[in-house]
Coordinates of C-alpha atoms and ligand atoms in Angstrom, one line a residue:
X508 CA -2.5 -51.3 53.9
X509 CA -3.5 -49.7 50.9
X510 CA -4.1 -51.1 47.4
X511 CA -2.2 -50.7 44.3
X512 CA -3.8 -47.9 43.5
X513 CA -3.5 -45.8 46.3
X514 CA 0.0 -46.4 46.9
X515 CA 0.8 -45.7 43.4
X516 CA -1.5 -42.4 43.6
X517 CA 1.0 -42.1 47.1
X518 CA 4.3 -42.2 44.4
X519 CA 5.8 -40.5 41.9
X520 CA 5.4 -42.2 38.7
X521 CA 7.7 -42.9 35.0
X522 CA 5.4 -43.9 32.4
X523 CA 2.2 -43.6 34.2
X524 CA 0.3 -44.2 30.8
X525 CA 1.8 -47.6 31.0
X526 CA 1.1 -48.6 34.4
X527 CA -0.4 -52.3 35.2
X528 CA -3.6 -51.7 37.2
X529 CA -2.8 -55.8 37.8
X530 CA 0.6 -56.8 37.0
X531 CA 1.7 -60.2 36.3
X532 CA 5.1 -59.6 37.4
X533 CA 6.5 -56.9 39.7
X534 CA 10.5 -56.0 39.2
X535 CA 12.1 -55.0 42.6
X536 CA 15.1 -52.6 41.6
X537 CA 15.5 -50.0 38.1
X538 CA 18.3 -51.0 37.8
X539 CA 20.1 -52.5 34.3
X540 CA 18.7 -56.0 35.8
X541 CA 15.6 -55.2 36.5
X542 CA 15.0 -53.2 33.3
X543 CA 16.2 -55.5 31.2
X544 CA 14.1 -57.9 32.6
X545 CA 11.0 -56.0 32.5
X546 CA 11.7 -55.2 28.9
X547 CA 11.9 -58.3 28.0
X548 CA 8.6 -59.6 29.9
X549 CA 6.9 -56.8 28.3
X550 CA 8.0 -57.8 25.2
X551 CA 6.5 -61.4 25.7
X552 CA 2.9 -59.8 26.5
X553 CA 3.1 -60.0 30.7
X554 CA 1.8 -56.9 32.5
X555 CA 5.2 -55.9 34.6
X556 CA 5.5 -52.9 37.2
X557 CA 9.2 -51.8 38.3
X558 CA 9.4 -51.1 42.1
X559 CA 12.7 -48.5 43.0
X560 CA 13.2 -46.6 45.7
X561 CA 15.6 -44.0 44.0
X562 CA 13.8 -41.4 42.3
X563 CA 15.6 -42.4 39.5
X564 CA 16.3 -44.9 37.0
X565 CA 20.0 -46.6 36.6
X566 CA 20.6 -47.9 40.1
X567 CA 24.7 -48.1 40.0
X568 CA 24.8 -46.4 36.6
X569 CA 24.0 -42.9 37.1
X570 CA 25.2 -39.6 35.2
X571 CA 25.7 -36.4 37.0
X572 CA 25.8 -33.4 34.8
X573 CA 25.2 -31.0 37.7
X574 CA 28.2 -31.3 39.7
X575 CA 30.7 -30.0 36.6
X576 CA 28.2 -29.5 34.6
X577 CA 29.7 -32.2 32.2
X578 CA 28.6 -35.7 32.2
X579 CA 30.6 -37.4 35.4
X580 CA 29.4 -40.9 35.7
X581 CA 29.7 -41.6 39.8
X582 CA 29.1 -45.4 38.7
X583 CA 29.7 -47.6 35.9
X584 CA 31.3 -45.5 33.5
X585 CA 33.4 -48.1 30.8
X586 CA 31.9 -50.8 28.4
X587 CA 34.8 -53.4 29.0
X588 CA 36.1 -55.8 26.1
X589 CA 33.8 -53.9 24.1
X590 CA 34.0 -56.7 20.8
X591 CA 31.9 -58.8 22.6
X592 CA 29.8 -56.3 25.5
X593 CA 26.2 -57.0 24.6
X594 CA 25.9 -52.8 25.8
X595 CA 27.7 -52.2 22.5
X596 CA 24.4 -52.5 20.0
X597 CA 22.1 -50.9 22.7
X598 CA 24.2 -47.9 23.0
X599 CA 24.7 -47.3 19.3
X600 CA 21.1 -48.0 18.5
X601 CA 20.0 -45.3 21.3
X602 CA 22.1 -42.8 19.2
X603 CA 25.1 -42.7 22.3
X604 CA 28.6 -41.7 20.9
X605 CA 30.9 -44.9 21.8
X606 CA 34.6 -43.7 21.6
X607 CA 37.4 -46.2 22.9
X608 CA 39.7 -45.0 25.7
X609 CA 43.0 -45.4 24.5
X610 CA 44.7 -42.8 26.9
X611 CA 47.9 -42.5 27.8
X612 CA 49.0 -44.5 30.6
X613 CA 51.3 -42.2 33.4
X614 CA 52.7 -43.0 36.1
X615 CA 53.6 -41.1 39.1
X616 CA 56.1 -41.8 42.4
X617 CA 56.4 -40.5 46.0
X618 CA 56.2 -37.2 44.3
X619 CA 57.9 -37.5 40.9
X620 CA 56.8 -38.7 37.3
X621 CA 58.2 -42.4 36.8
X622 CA 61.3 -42.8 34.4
X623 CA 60.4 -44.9 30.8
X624 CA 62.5 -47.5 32.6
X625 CA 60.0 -47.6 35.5
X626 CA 56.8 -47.5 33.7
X627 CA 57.7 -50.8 31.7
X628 CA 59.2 -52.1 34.7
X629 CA 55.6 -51.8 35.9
X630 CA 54.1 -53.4 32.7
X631 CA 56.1 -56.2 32.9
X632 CA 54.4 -57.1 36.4
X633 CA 51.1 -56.4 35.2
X634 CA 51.6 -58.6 32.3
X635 CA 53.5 -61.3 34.3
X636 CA 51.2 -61.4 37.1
X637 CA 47.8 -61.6 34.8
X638 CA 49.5 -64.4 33.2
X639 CA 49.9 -66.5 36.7
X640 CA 46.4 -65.5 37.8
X641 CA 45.1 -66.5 34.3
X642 CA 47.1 -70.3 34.7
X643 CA 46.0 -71.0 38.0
X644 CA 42.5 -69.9 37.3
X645 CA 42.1 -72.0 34.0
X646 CA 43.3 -75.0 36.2
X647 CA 40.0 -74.4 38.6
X648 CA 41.7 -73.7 42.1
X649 CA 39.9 -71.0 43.3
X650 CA 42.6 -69.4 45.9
X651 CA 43.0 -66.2 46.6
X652 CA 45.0 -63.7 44.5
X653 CA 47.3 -62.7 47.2
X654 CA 48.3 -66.5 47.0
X655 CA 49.4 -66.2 43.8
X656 CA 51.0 -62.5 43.6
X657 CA 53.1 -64.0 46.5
X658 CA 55.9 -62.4 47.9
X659 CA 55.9 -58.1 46.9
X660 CA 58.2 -56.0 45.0
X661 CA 57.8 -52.7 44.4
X662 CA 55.8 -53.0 41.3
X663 CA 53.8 -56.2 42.0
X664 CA 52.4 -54.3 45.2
X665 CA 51.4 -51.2 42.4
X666 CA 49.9 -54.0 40.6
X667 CA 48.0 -55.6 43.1
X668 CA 46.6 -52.4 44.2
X669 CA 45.1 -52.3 40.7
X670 CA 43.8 -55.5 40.6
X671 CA 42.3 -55.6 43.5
X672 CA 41.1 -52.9 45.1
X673 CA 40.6 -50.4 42.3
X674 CA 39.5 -53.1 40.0
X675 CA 37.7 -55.2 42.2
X676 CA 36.8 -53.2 45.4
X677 CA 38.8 -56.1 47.7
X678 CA 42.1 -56.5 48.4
X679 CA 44.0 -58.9 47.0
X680 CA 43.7 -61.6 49.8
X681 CA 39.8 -61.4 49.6
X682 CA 39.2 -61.7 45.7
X683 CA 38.4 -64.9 43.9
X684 CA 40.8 -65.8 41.1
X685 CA 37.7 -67.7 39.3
X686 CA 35.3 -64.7 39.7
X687 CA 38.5 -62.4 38.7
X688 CA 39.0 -64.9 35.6
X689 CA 35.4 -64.5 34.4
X690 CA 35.9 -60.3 34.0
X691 CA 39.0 -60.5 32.3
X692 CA 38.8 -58.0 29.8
X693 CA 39.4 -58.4 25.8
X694 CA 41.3 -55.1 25.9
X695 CA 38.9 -52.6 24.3
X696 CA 37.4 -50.4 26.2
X697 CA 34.8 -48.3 25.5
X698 CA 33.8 -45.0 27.2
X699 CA 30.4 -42.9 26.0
X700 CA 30.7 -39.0 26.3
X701 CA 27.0 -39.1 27.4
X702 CA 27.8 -41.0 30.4
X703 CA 26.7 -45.0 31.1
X704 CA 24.5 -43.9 33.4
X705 CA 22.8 -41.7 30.8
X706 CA 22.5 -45.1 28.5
X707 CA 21.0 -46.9 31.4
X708 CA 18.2 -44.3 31.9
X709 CA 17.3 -44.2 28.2
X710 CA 17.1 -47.8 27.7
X711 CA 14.9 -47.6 30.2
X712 CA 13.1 -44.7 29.6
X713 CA 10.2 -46.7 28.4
X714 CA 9.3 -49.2 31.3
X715 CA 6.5 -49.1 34.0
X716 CA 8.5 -47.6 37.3
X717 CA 7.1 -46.7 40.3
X718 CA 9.5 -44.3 41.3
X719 CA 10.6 -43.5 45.0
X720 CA 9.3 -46.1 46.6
X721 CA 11.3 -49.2 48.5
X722 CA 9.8 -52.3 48.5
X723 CA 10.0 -53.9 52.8
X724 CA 8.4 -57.3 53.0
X725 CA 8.2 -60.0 50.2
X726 CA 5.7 -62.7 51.3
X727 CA 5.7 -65.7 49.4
X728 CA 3.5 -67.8 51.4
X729 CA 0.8 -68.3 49.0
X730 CA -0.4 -68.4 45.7
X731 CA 0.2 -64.8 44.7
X732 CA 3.4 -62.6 46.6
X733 CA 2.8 -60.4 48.1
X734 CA 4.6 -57.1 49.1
X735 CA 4.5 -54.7 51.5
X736 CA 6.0 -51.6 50.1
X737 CA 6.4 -47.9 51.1
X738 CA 3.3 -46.4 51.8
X739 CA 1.4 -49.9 50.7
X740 CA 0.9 -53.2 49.7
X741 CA 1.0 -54.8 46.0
X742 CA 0.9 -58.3 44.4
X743 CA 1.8 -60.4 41.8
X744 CA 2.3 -64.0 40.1
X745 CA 5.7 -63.6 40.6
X746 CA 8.5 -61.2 41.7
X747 CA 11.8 -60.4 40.3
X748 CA 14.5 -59.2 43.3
X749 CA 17.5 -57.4 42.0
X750 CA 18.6 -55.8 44.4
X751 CA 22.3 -55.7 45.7
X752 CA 24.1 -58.9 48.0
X753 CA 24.5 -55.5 50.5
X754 CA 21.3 -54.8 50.2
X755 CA 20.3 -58.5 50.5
X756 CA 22.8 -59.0 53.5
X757 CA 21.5 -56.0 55.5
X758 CA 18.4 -57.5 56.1
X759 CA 16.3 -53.8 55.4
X760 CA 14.2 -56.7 52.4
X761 CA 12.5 -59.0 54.7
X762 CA 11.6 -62.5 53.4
X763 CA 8.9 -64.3 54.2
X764 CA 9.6 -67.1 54.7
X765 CA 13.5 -66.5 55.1
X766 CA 15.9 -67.1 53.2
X767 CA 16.7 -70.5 52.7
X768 CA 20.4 -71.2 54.4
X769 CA 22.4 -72.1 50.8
X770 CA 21.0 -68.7 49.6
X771 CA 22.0 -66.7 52.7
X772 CA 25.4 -68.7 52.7
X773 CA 26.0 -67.7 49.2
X774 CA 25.4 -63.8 49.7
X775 CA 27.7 -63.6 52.5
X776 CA 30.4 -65.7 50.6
X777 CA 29.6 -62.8 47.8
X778 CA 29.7 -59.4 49.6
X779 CA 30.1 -56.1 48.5
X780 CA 33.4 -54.9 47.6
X781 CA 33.8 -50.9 47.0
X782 CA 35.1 -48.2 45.0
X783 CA 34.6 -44.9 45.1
X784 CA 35.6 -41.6 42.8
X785 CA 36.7 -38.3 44.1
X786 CA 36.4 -35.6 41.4
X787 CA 37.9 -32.4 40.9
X788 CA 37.7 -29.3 38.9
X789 CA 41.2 -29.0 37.4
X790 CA 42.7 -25.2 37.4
X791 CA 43.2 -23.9 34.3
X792 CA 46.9 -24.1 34.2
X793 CA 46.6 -27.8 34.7
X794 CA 44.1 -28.6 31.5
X795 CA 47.2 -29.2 29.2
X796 CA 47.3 -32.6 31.0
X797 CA 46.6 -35.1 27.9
X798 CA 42.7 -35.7 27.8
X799 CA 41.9 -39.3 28.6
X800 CA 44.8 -39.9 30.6
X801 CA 45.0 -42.5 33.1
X802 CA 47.2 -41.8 36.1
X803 CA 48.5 -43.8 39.0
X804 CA 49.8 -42.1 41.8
X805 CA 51.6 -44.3 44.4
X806 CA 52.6 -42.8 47.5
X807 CA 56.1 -42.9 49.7
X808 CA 53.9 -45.3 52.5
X809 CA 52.8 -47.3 49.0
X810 CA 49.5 -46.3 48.9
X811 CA 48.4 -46.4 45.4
X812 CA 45.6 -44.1 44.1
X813 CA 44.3 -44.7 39.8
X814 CA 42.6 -41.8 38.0
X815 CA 41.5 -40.3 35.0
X816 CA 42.0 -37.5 34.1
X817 CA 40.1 -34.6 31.6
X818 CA 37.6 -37.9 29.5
X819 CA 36.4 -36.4 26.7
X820 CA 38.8 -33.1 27.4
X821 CA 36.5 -32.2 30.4
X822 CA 37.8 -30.1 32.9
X823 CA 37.9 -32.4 35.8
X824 CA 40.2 -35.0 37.3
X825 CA 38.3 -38.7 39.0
X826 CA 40.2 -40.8 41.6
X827 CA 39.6 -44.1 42.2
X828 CA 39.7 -45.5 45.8
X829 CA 38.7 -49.1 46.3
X830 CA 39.0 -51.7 48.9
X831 CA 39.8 -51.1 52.6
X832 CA 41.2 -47.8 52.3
X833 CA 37.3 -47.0 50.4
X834 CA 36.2 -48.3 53.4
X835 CA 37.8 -46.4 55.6
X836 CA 37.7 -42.7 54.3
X837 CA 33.8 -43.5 54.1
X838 CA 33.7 -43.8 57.8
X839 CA 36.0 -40.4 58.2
X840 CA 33.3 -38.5 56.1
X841 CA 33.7 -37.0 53.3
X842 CA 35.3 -33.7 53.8
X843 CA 38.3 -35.5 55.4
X844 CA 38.2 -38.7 52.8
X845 CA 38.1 -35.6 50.0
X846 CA 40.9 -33.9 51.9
X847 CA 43.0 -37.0 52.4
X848 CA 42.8 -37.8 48.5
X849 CA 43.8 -34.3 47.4
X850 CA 46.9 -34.4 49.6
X851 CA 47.9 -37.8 48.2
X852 CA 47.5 -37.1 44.9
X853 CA 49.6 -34.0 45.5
X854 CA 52.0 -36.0 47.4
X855 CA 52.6 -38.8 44.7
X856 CA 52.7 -36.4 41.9
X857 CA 54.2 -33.3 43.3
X858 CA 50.7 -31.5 41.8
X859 CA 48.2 -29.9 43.6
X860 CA 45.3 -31.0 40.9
X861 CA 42.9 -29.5 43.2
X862 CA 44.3 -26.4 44.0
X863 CA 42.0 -23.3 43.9
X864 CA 39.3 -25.9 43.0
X865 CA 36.2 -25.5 44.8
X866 CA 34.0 -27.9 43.1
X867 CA 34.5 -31.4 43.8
X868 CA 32.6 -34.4 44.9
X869 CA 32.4 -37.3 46.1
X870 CA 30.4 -41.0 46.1
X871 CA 29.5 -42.9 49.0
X872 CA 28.5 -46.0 47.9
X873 CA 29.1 -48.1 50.8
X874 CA 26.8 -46.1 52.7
X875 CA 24.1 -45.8 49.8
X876 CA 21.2 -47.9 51.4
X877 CA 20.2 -49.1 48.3
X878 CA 23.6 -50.5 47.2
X879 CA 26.0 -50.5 50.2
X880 CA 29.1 -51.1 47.8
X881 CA 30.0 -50.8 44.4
X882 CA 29.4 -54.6 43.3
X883 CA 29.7 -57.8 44.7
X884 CA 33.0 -59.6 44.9
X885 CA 33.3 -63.2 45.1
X886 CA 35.4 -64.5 48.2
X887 CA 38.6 -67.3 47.4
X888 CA 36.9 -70.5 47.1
X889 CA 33.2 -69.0 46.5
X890 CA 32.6 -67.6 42.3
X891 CA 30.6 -70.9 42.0
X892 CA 28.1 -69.7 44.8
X893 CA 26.6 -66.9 42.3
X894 CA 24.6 -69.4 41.2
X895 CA 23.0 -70.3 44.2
X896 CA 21.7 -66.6 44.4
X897 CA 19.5 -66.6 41.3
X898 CA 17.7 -69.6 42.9
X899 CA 14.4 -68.9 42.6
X900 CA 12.1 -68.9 45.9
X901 CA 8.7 -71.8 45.4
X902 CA 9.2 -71.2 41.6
X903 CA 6.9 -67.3 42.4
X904 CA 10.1 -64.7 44.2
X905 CA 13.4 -64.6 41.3
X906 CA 16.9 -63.0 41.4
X907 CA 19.0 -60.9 38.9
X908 CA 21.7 -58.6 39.3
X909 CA 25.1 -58.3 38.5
X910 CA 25.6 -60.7 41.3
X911 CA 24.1 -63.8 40.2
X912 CA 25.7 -64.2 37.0
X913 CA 29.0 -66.2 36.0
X914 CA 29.9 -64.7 32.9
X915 CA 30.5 -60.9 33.5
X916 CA 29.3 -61.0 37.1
X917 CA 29.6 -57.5 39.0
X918 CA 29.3 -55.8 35.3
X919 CA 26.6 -53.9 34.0
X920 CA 26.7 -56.4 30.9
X921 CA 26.0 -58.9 33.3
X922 CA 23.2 -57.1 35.2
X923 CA 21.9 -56.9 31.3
X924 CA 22.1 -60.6 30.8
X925 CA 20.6 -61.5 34.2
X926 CA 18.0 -60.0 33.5
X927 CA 17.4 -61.3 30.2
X928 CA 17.8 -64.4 31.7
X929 CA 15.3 -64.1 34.8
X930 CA 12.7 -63.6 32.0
X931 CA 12.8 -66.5 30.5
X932 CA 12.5 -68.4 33.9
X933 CA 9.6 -66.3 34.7
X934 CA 7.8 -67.3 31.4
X935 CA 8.4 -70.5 31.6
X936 CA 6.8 -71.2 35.3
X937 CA 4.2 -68.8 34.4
X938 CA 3.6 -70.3 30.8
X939 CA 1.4 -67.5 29.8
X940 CA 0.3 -63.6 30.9
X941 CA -2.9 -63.7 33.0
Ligands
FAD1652 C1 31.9 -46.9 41.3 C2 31.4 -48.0 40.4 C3 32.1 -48.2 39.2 C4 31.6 -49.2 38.3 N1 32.3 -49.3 37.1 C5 31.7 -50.1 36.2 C6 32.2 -50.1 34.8 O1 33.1 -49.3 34.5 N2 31.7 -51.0 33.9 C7 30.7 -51.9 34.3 O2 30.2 -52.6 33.4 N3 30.2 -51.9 35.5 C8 30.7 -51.0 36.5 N4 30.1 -51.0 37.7 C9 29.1 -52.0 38.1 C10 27.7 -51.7 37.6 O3 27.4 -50.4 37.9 C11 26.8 -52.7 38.2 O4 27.2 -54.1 37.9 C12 25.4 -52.6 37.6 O5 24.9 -51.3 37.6 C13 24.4 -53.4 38.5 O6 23.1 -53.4 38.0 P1 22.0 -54.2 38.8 O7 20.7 -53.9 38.1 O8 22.4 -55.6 39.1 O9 22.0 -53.5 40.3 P2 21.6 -52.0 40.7 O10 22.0 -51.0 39.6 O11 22.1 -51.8 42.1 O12 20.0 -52.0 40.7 C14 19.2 -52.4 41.8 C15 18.2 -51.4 42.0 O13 17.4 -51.8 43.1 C16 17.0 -50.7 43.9 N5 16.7 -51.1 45.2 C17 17.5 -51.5 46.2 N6 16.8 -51.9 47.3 C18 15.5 -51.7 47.0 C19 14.2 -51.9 47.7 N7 14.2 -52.4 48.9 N8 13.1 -51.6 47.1 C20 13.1 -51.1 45.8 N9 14.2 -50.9 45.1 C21 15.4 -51.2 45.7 C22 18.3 -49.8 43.9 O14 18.0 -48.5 44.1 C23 18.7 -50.0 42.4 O15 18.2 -49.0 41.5 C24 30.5 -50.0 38.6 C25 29.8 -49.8 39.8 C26 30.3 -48.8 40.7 C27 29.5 -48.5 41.9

């Protein structure tokens, strides 16, 4: 196996300058977790070295400005219940533009535009149905939400859809009204015109990342961990995982020793859910659609697809597809998931928002190997596992990550948090830096 620094001679480098010939602490993942979390070990004098295999920072926050050539974020893209998102000072202090999305809300039906009676009809379930959820949570029965949206109208199944598999990449009958309890939003939302993803990258823009390289084997048999890792071997006084519960689940991150049973129980109770977005290029006769917009299109089968539509006055449309049906047109591929979307949306609207359009795209990020899902979603009966995945391994291998978290678990303020958090934990086993 080669040394440290071959393999990092092997890799391509952010921050080089800064590199740790001898870390104290390596961070698996660049994402918000890890970064955070190497930031603030920096910050309290350890020598830290980010591991990712992406060639880039951001992990599930990432901006594409190539595919429209406007900033498309094809991850986390909103600051939820922005009075309180710790994201909020970071963004403003990096110079990033935060503008709340206060859209207009329409609403579209097997092929027509709903009536005003309609559209409060559906506000009324939204607002009824939070409330039950909200109740039942607060009394600490952690069933599923199915159990409490019960029996389906018309516009309870429209709001279900939105709840659970757009918001929460499960359906209903697989999401945790405790985990859903601990995201519920304030109400002001915040979106950047920069992109998240952009944000992510530049708070991180100053950290020690070996770029492009995935870390295989964690060995935590001795004194020091060690890893195996692309093209070589490194070690440390202790190692930060925060990787994804897919990632974890699948198995590619071998432990050595394994994974204790409670911790592997606890990452299969918390498993991926997904959403992904489909984007179009709008034609020009359709850019009079209100910037900012936020459209739900449910079909005549009841299929139910959320978008948005021109942020920032952009010139593209993004659908949302989450849970089973997410699933699903991933394994189709995505010329027919991207052709099945088009025709919905132009079956529920009665517009063809991708007509002429030859730009589009597409995530995948069930099949991403480094995420396989958007986040984690917490099964009925299982939010208080989280904590059971930031365990520590022998007090030397930690965990962060959106996953691990109770207050805004699956969120990048979470992620943030975790990794704040982690740091501390590392300080205090390791007291001081070497
Ligand atoms: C479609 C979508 C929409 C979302 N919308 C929002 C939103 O609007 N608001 C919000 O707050 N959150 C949103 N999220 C969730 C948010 O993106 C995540 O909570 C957050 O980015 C997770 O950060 P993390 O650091 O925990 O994990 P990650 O970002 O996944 O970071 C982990 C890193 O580890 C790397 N890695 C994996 N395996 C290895 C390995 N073996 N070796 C080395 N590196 C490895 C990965 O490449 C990755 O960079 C969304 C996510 C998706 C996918």
């Amino acid at each position: 196996m080669l040394g440290l620094a071959a393999a990092m001679a092997a890799v391509p480098l952010r921050g080089r300058a800064q590199i740790p010939a001898n870390p104290d602490v390596i961070v698996i993942g660049a994402g918000m977790a890890g970064l955070s979390a190497a930031k603030s070990l920096r910050r309290a004098g350890y020598a830290v070295l980010v591991v990712e295999a992406r060639d880039r920072l951001g992990g599930r926050a990432v901006t594409d400005t190539a595919s429209f050539g406007q900033p498309y974020d094809l991850g986390a893209m909103w600051l939820h219940s922005a009075d309180i998102n710790p994201l909020i000072p970071i963004a403003e202090e990096l110079g990033f533009a935060v503008t709340e999305d206060e859209g207009e809300l329409l609403l579209y039906l097997a092929g027509k535009e709903a009536t005003d009676a309609e559209r409060s009809a559906l506000a009324s379930a939204l607002e009824r149905i939070t409330q039950q959820l909200e109740e039942t949570a607060k009394s600490g029965k952690d069933i599923a939400a199915a159990e409490v949206l019960g029996e389906r109208d018309r516009w309870s199944a429209i709001a279900g859809a939105m709840i659970g598999p757009i918001e929460h990449g499960v359906e209903t009958k697989n999401l945790s009204i405790v985990d859903w309890y601990a995201q519920v939003s304030s109400g002001i939302e915040i979106l950047l015109r920069d992109g998240l993803g952009g944000l992510v990258a530049a708070y991180g823009r100053d950290a020690s990342v070996v770029l492009g390289t995935a870390v295989r084997k964690i060995d935590w048999r001795g004194p020091r961990v060690a890893l195996e890792v692309d093209g070589g071997a490194l070690e440390a006084r202790a190692v930060v995982v925060t990787v994804s519960t897919g990632v974890l689940a699948a198995g590619g991150l071998a432990f050595i020793p394994a994974l204790p049973a409670t911790k592997r129980e606890a990452i299969a109770a918390n498993p991926m859910g997904l959403v992904d977005k489909f984007a179009f290029k709008l034609p020009p006769e359709l850019l009079k659609i209100p910037a900012g917009a936020s459209l739900i299109a449910q079909g005549a089968n009841g299929t139910v697809i959320d978008c948005l539509v021109r942020p920032f006055g952009y010139d593209y449309l993004m659908a949302f597809v989450g849970g089973d049906l997410a699933w699903e047109l991933e394994r189709q591929g995505e010329k027919a998931a991207t052709e099945f979307v088009r025709r919905h949306l132009r079956d529920a609207t009665g517009i063809d928002f991708a007509k002429h359009s030859t730009t589009g795209h597409a995530t995948r990020w069930g099949a991403d190997p480094w995420a396989r899902g958007a986040f984690s979603a917490s099964r009925p009966g299982s939010a208080h596992r989280r904590s059971a995945i930031a365990e520590p391994l022998g007090e030397r291998v930690f965990f962060a990550g959106e996953a691990t978290v109770a207050d805004w678990p699956t969120q990048l303020p979470g992620a943030y948090l975790s990794g704040r958090s982690v740091a501390e934990k590392v300080i205090k086993v390791l007291k001081k830096p070497a």
